[in-house]
Short mmCIF file of C-alpha atoms and ligand atoms in Angstrom, two decimals:
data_model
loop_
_atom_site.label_atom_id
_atom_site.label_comp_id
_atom_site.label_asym_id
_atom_site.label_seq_id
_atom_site.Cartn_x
_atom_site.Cartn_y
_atom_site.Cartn_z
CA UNK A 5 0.00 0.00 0.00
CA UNK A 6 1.17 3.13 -0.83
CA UNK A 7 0.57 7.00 0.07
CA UNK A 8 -0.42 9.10 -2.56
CA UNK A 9 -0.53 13.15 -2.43
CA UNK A 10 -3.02 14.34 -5.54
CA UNK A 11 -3.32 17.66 -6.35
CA UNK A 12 -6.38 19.38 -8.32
CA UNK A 13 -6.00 22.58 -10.01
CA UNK A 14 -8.59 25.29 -10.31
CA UNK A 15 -9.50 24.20 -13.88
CA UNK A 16 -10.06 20.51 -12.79
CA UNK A 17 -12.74 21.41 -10.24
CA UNK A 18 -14.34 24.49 -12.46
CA UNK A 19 -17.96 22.70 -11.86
CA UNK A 20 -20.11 20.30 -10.24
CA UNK A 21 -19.40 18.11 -12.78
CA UNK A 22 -15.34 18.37 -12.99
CA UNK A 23 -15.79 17.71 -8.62
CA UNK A 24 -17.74 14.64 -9.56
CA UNK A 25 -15.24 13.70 -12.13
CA UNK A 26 -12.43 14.42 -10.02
CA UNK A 27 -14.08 11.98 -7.27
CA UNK A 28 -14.16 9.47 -9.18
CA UNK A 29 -10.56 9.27 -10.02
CA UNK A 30 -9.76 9.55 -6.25
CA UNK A 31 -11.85 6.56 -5.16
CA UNK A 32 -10.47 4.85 -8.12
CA UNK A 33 -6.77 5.78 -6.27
CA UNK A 34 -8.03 4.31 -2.98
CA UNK A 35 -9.16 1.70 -4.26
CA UNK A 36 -5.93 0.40 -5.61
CA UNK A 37 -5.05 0.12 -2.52
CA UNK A 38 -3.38 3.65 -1.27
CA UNK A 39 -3.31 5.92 1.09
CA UNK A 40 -4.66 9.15 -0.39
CA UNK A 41 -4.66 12.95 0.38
CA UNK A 42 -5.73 15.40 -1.85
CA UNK A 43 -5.14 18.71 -2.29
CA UNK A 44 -7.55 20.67 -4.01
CA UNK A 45 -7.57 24.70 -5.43
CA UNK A 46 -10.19 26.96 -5.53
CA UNK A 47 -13.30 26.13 -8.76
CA UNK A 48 -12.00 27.58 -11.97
CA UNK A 49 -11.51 31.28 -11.70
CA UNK A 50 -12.58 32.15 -8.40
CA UNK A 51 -9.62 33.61 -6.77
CA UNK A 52 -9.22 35.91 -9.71
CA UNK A 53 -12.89 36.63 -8.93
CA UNK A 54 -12.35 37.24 -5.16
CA UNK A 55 -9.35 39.60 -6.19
CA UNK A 56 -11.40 41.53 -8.95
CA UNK A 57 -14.10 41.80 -5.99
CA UNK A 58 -11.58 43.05 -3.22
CA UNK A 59 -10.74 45.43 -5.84
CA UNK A 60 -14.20 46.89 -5.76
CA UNK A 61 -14.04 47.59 -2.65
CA UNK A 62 -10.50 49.13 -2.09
CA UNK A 63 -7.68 49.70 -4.84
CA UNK A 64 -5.14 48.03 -1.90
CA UNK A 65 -6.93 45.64 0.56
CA UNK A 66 -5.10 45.01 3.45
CA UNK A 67 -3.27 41.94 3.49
CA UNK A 68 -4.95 39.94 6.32
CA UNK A 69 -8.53 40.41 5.35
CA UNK A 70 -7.60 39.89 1.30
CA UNK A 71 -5.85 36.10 2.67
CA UNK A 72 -9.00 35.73 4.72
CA UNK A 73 -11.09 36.67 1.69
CA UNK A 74 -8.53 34.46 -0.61
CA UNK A 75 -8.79 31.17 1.27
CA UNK A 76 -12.60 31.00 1.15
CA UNK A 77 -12.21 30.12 -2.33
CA UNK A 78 -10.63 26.45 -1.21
CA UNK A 79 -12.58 25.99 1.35
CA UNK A 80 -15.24 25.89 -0.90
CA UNK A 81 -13.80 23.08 -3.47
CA UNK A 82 -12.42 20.93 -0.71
CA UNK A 83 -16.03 20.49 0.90
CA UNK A 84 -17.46 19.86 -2.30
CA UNK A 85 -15.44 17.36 -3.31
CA UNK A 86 -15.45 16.00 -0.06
CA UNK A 87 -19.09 15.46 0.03
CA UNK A 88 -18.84 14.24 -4.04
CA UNK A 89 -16.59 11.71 -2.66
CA UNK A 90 -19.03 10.69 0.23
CA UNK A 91 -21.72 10.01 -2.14
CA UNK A 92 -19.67 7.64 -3.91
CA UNK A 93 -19.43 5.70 -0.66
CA UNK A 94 -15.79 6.29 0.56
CA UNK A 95 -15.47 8.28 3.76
CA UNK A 96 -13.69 11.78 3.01
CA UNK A 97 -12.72 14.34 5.53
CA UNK A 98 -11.53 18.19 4.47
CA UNK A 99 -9.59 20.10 6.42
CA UNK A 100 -8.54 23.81 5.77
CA UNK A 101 -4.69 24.67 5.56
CA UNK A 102 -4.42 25.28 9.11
CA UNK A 103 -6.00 22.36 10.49
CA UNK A 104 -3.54 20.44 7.99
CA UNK A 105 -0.77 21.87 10.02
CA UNK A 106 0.58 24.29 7.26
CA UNK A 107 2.37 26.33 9.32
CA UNK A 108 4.26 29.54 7.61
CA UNK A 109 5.49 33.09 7.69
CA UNK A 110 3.20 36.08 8.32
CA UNK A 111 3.85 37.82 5.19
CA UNK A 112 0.23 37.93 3.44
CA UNK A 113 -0.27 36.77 -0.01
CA UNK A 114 3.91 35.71 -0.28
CA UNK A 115 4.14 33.43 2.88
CA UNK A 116 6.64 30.76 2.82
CA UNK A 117 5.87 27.22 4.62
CA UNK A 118 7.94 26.82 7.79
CA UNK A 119 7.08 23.68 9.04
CA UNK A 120 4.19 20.92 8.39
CA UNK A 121 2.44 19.20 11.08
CA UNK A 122 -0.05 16.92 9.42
CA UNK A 123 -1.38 14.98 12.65
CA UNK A 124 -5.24 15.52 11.84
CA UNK A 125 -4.07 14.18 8.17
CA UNK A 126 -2.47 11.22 9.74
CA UNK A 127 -5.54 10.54 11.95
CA UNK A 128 -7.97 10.64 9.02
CA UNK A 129 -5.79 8.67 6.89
CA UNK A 130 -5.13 6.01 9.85
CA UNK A 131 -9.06 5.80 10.22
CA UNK A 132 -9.56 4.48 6.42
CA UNK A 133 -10.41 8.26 5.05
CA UNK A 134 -9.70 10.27 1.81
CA UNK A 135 -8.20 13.82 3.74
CA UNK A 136 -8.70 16.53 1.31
CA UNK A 137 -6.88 19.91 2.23
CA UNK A 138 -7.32 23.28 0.97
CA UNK A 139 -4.60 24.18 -1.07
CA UNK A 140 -2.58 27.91 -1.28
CA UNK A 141 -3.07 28.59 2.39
CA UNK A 142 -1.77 28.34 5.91
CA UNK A 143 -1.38 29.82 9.35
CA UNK A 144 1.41 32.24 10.40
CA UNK A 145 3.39 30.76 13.16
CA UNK A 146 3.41 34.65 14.83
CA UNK A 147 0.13 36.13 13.97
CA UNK A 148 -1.65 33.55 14.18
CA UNK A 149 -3.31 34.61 10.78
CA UNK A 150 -4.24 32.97 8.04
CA UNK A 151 -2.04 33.42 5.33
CA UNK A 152 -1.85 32.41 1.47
CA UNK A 153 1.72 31.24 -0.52
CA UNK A 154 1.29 33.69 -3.43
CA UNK A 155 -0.57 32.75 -6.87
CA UNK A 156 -0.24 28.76 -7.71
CA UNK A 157 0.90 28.10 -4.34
CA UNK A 158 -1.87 24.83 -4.11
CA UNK A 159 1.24 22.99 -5.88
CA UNK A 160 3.23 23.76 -2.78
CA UNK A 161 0.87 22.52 -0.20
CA UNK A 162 0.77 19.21 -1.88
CA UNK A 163 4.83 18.65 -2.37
CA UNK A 164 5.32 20.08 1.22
CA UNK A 165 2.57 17.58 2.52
CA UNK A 166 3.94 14.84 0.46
CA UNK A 167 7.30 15.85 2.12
CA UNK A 168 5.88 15.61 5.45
CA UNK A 169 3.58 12.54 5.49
CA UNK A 170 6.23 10.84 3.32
CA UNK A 171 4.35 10.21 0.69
CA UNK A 172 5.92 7.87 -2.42
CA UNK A 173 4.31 10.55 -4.89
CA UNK A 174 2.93 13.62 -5.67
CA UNK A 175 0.32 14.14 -8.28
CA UNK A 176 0.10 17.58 -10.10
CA UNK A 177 -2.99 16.89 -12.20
CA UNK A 178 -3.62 20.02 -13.94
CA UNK A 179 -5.38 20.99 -17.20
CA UNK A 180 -2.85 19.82 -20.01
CA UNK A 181 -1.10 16.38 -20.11
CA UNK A 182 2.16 17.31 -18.58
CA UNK A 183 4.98 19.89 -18.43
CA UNK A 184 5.13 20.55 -22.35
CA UNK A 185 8.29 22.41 -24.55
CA UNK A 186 6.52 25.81 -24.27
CA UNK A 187 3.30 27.05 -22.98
CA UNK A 188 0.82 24.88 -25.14
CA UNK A 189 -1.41 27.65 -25.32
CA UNK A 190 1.15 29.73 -26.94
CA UNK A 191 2.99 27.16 -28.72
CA UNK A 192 0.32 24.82 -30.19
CA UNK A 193 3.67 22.62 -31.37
CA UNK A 194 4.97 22.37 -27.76
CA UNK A 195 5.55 18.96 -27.59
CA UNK A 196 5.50 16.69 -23.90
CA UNK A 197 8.77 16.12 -22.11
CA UNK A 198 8.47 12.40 -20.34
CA UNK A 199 11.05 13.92 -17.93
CA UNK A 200 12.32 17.09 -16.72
CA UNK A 201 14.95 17.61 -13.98
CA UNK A 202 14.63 19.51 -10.74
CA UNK A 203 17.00 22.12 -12.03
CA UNK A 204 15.47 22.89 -15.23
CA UNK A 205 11.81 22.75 -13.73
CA UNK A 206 13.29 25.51 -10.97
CA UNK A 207 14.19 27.39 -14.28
CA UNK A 208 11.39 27.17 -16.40
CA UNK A 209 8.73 27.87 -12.78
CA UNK A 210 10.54 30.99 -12.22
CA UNK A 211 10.57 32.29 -15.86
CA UNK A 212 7.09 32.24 -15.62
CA UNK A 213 6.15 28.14 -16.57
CA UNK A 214 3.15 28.74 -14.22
CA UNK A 215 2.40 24.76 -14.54
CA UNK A 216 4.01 24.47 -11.54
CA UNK A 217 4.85 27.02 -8.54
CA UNK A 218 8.36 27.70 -8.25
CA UNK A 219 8.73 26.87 -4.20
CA UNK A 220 7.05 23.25 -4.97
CA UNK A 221 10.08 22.85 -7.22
CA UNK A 222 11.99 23.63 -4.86
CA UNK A 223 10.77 21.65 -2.14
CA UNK A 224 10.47 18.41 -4.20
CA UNK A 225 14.17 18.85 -4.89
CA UNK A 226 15.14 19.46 -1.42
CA UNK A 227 13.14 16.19 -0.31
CA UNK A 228 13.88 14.63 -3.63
CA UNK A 229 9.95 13.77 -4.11
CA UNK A 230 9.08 12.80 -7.85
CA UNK A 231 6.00 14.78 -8.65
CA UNK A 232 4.09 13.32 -11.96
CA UNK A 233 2.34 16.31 -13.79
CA UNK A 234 -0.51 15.41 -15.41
CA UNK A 235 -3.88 15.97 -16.44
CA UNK A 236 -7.27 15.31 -14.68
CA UNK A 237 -9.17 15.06 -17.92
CA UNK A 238 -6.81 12.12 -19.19
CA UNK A 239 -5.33 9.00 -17.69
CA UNK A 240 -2.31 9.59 -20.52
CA UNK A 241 1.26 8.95 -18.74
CA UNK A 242 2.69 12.95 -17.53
CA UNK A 243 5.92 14.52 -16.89
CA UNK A 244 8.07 13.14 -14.39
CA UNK A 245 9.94 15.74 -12.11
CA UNK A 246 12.84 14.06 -10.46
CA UNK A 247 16.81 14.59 -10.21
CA UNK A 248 18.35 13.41 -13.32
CA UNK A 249 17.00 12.42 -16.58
CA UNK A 250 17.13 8.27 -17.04
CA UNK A 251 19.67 6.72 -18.15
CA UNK A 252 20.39 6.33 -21.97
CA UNK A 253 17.82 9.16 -22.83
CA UNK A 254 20.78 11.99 -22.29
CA UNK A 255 22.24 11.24 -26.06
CA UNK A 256 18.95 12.19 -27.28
CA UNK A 257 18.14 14.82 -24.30
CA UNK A 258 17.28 18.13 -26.85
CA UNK A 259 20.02 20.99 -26.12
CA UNK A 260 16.97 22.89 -25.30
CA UNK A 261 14.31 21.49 -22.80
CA UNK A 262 11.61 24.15 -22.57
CA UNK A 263 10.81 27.66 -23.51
CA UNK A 264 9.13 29.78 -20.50
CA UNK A 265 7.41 33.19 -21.24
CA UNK A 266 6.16 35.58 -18.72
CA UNK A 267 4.44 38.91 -19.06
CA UNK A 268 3.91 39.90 -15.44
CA UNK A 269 6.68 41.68 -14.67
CA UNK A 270 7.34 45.61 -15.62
CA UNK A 271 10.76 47.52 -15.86
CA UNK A 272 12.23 50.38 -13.99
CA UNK A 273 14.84 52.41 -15.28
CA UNK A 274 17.19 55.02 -12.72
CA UNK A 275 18.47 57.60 -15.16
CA UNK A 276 22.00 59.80 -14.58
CA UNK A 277 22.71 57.80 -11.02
CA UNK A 278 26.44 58.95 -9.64
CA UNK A 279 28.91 55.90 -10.61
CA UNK A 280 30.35 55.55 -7.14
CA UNK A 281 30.39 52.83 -4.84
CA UNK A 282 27.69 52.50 -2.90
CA UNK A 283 25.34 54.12 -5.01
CA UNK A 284 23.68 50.17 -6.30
CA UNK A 285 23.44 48.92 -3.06
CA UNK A 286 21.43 51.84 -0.84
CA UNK A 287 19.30 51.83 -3.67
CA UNK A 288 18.69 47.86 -3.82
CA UNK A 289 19.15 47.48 -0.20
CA UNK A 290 15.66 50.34 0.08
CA UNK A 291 14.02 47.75 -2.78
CA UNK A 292 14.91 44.63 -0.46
CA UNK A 293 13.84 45.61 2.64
CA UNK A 294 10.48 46.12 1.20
CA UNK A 295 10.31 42.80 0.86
CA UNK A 296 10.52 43.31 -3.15
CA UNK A 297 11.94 40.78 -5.36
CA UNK A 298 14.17 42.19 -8.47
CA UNK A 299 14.77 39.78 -11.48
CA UNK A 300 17.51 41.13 -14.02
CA UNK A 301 19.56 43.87 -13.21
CA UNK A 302 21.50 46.05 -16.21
CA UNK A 303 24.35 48.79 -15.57
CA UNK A 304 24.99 50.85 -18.29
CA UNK A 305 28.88 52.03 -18.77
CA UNK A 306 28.45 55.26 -17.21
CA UNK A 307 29.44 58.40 -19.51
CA UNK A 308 33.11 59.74 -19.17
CA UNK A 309 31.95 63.36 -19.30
CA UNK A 310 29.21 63.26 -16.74
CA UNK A 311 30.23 59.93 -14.41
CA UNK A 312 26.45 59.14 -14.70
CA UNK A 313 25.06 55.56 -15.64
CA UNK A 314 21.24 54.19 -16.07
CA UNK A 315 20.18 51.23 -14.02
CA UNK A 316 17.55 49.30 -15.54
CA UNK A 317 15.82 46.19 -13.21
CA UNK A 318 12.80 43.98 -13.82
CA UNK A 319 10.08 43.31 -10.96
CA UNK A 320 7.09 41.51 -10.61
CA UNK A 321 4.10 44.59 -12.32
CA UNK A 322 2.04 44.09 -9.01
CA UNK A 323 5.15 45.52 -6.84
CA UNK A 324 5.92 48.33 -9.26
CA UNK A 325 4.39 51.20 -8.22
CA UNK A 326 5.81 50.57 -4.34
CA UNK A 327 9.20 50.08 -5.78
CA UNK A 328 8.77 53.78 -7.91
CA UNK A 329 7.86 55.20 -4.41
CA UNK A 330 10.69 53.85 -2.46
CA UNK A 331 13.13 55.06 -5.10
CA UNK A 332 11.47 58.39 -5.24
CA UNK A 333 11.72 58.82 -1.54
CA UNK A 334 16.06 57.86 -2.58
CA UNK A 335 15.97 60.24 -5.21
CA UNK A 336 17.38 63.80 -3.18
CA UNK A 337 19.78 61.59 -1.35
CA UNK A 338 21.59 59.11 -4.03
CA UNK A 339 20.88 62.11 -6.39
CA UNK A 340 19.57 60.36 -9.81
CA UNK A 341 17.55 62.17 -12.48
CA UNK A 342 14.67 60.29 -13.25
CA UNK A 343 12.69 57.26 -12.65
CA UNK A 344 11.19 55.54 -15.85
CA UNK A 345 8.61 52.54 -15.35
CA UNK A 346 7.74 50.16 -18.39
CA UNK A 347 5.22 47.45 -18.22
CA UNK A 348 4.77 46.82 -21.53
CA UNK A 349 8.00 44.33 -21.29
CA UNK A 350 7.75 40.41 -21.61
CA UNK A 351 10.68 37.59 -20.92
CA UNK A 352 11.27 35.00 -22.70
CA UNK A 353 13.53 32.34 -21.26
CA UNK A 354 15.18 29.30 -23.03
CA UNK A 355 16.16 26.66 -20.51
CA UNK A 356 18.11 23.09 -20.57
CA UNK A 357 21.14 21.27 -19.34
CA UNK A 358 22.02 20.86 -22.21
CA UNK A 359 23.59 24.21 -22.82
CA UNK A 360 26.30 23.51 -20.30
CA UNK A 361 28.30 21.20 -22.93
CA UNK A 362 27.04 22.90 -26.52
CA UNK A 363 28.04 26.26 -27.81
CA UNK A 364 26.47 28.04 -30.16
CA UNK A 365 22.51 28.50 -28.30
CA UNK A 366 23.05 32.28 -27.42
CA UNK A 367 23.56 32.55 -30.86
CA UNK A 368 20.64 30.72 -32.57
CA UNK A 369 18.16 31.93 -30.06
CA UNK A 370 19.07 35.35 -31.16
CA UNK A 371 19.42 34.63 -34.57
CA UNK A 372 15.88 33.48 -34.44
CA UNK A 373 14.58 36.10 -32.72
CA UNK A 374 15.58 38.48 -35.03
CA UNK A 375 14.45 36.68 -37.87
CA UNK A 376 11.08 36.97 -36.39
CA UNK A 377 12.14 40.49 -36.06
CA UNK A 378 11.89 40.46 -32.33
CA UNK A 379 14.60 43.14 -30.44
CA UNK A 380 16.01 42.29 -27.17
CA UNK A 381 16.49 44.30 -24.46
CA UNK A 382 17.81 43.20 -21.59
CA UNK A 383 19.57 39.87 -21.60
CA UNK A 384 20.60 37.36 -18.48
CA UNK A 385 21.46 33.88 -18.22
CA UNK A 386 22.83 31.05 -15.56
CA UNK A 387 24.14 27.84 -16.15
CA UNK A 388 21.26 26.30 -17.98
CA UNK A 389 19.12 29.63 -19.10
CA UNK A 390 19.04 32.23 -21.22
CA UNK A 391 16.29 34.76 -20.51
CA UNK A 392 15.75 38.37 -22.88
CA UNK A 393 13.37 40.91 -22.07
CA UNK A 394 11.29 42.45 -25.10
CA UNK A 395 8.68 44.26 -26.02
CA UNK A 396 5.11 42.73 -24.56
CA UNK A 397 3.35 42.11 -27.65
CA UNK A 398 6.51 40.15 -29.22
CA UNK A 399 6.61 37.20 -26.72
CA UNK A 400 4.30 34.66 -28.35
CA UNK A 401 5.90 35.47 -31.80
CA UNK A 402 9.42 35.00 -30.23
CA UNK A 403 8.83 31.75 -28.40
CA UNK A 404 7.33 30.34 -30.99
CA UNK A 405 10.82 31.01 -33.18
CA UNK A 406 12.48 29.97 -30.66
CA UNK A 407 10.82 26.88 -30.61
CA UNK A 408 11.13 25.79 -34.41
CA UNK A 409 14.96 26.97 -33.93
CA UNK A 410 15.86 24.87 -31.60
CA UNK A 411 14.11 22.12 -33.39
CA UNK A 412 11.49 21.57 -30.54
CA UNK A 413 7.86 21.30 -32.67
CA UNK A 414 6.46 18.13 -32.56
CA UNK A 415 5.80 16.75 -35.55
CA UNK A 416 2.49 15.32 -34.79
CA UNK A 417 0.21 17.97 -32.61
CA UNK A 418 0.10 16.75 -29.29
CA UNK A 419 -0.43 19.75 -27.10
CA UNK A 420 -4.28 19.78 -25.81
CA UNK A 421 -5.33 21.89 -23.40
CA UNK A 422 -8.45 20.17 -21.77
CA UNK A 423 -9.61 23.23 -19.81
CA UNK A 424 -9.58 26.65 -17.70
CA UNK A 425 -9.11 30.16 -19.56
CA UNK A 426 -5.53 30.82 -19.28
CA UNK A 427 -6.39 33.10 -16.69
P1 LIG B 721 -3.92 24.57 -12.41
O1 LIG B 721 -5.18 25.37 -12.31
O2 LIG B 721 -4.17 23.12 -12.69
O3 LIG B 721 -2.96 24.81 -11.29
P2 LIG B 721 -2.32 26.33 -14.04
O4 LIG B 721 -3.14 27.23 -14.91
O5 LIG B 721 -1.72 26.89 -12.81
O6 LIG B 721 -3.24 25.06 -13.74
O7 LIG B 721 -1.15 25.65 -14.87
C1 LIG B 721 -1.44 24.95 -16.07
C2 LIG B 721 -1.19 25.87 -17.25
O8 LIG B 721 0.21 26.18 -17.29
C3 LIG B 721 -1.47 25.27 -18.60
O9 LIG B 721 -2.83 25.38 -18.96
C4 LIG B 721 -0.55 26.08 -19.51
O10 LIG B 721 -1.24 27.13 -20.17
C5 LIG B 721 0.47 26.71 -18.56
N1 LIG B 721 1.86 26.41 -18.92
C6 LIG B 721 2.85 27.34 -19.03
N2 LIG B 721 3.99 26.77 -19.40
C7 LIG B 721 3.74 25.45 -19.55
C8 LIG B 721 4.55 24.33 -19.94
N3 LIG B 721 5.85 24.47 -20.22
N4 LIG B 721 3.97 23.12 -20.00
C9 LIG B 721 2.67 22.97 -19.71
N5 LIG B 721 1.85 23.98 -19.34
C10 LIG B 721 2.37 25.23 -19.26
N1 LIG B 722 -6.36 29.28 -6.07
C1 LIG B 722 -5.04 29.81 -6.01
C2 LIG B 722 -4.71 30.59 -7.25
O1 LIG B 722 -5.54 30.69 -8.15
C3 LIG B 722 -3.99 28.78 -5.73
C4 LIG B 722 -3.81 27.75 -6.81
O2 LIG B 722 -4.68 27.57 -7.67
O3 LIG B 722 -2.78 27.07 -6.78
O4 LIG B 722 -3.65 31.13 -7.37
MG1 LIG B 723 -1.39 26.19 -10.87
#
């Protein structure tokens, strides 16, 4: 007998019908003989819902009340299916994400996971029950708040519980049939990778692959959990998450494993800031301590004449306009001229280990983005990436160049995307 940790994404629960559906496929898990605990999102779009509503209300909700507000949307799904898998005749039991014994940080809509106590799950699972957790959320080990993990954070609950209870796997099933080349609904000739390693799925989540969240990634790594991505609408084989790719598939392992694009983050430019030392990190060290992650960061050579240089960063849009105000508040005492904000920018990021041992990608990817007549305008890479920023409306034409460059179209179609609406 094994344990089993499933997780159902918004798009897999959207209705009635999808919970029902979804049941089904859980019994069908216990009834081969596992342990099961499922953890379930909230029905199709509603937390983009609860958001647009908060938004109604107040342009900036306060943190706690917008997590409280946040959470209900699980809480609805996991009784639901709970009682969908009742009437089926299994016993199922749903607990929110602090009776799970998600325990985290206090920071509201961003918390990280701290520790997992999953004693009710244990006790539920000991007494012959389905346990079916609310996914995204948790409680802050200070506040004593409830808190959310930031968008697509349902993924995380279910590695971290897998982590915890031990669990031999952890089921992503989603609305496509695994982790694909490129964003299926960009690239319609993304084609399925059977396996993808911790390293390049840590790449490919945080250049904006939102199949998976980036900390589940990182937390399957850490605990070295598989995680099998795959969708609820199919029983077709997924994508396997794990350390290394298998044995004997490296010779044929593409250079290039996936292609990630993300439009949600926006561009800040510091013009004429004094080139002396010192001057980068008061003004990062003001964008850290509000808590604000920066992506790519690009100096300019500062003019001879004037000892001035531009500094140009990327940020997530939704932290923009408190990173302009911090840096305005700088602006008399680092003694810049302007502050320019852009987000109209998109990223495009080719990733795969690969690259270590082959020359030449910088080189095609470019190439092919200027064929498609695509101008770049920030560049950064690591190890096994190579991420350009771009104008906004250029992404989907450069991935998809990209993509036939490196040779990654399939040559039959085999990218479906069984539900949700992108969103
Ligand atoms: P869920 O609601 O199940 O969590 P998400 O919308 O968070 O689903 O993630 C699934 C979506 O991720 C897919 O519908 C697809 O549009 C998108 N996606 C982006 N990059 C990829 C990729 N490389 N492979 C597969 N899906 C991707
Ligand atoms: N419901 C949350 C969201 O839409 C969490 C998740 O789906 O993973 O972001
Ligand atoms: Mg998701």
């Amino acid at each position: 007998m094994g344990l089993i940790v499933q997780k159902y994404g918004g798009s897999s629960v959207a209705d009635a019908a999808g919970l029902k559906r979804v049941a089904n496929r859980i019994v069908a898990a216990k009834r081969d003989g596992n342990q099961v605990v499922v953890v379930v999102s909230a029905m199709g779009d509603t937390t983009d819902e609860l958001i647009d509503l908060a938004e109604q209300i107040t342009p900036i909700p306060q943190g706690r009340e917008l997590d409280m507000l946040l959470t209900a949307g699980e809480r609805i799904s996991m009784a639901l299916l709970a009682m969908a898998i009742n009437n089926l005749g299994h016993e199922a039991l749903s607990f929110t994400g602090s009776q799970a014994g998600v325990i985290t940080t206090s920071a509201h809509g961003r918390a990280r996971i701290i520790d997992v106590t999953p004693g009710r799950i244990k006790e539920a699972l000991d007494g012959g029950a389905i346990a079916i957790v609310a996914g995204f959320q948790g409680i802050s080990q200070d506040t004593k708040d409830v808190t959310t993990l930031g968008r697509g954070g349902s993924d995380t609950t279910a590695v971290a519980l897998a982590a915890a209870l031990d669990a031999d796997v952890c089921e992503i099933y989603t609305d496509v049939d695994g982790v694909f080349s490129a964003d299926p609904r960009v690239v319609p000739a993304a084609r399925k990778l059977k396996t993808v390693t911790y390293d390049e799925m840590l790449e490919l989540a945080a250049s904006g692959a939102k199949v998976l969240h980036l900390r589940c990634v990182e937390y399957a790594r850490r605990y070295n959990l598989p995680i099998h991505v795959r969708s609820s609408f199919t029983t077709n084989e997924g994508t396997w998450v794990v350390k290394d790719h298998p044995e004997g598939g490296s010779m044929e392992q593409a250079i290039i494993s996936g292609i990630a694009h993300d439009k949600s983050e926006a561009k800040i430019t510091i013009v004429g800031v004094p080139d002396r030392t010192g001057v980068a990190a008061r003004i990062f060290q003001a964008i850290a301590d509000a808590d604000i992650n920066i992506d790519m960061i690009v100096q300019n050579v500062s003019a001879a004449a004037t000892g001035l240089t531009d500094i140009s960063f990327t940020l997530p849009k939704a932290e923009g306009a408190e990173a302009t105000a911090i840096l305005q508040k700088l602006q008399g005492e680092v003694g810049f001229a302007s502050i320019q904000y852009d987000d109209q920018i998109g990223k495009l990021s080719l990733v795969g280990a690969g690259m270590r041992s082959h020359p030449g990608v910088t080189a095609t990817f470019f190439g092919a983005l200027s064929d498609a007549g695509v101008n770049i305008e920030m560049i950064s890479t690591s190890e096994i990436r190579i991420s350009i920023i771009c104008r906004e409306t250029d992404v989907e034409r450069g991935a998809k160049a990209a993509h036939t460059a490196f040779a990654l179209d399939a040559d039959q179609s085999e990218a479906v995307v069984y539900g949700g609406t992108g969103r």
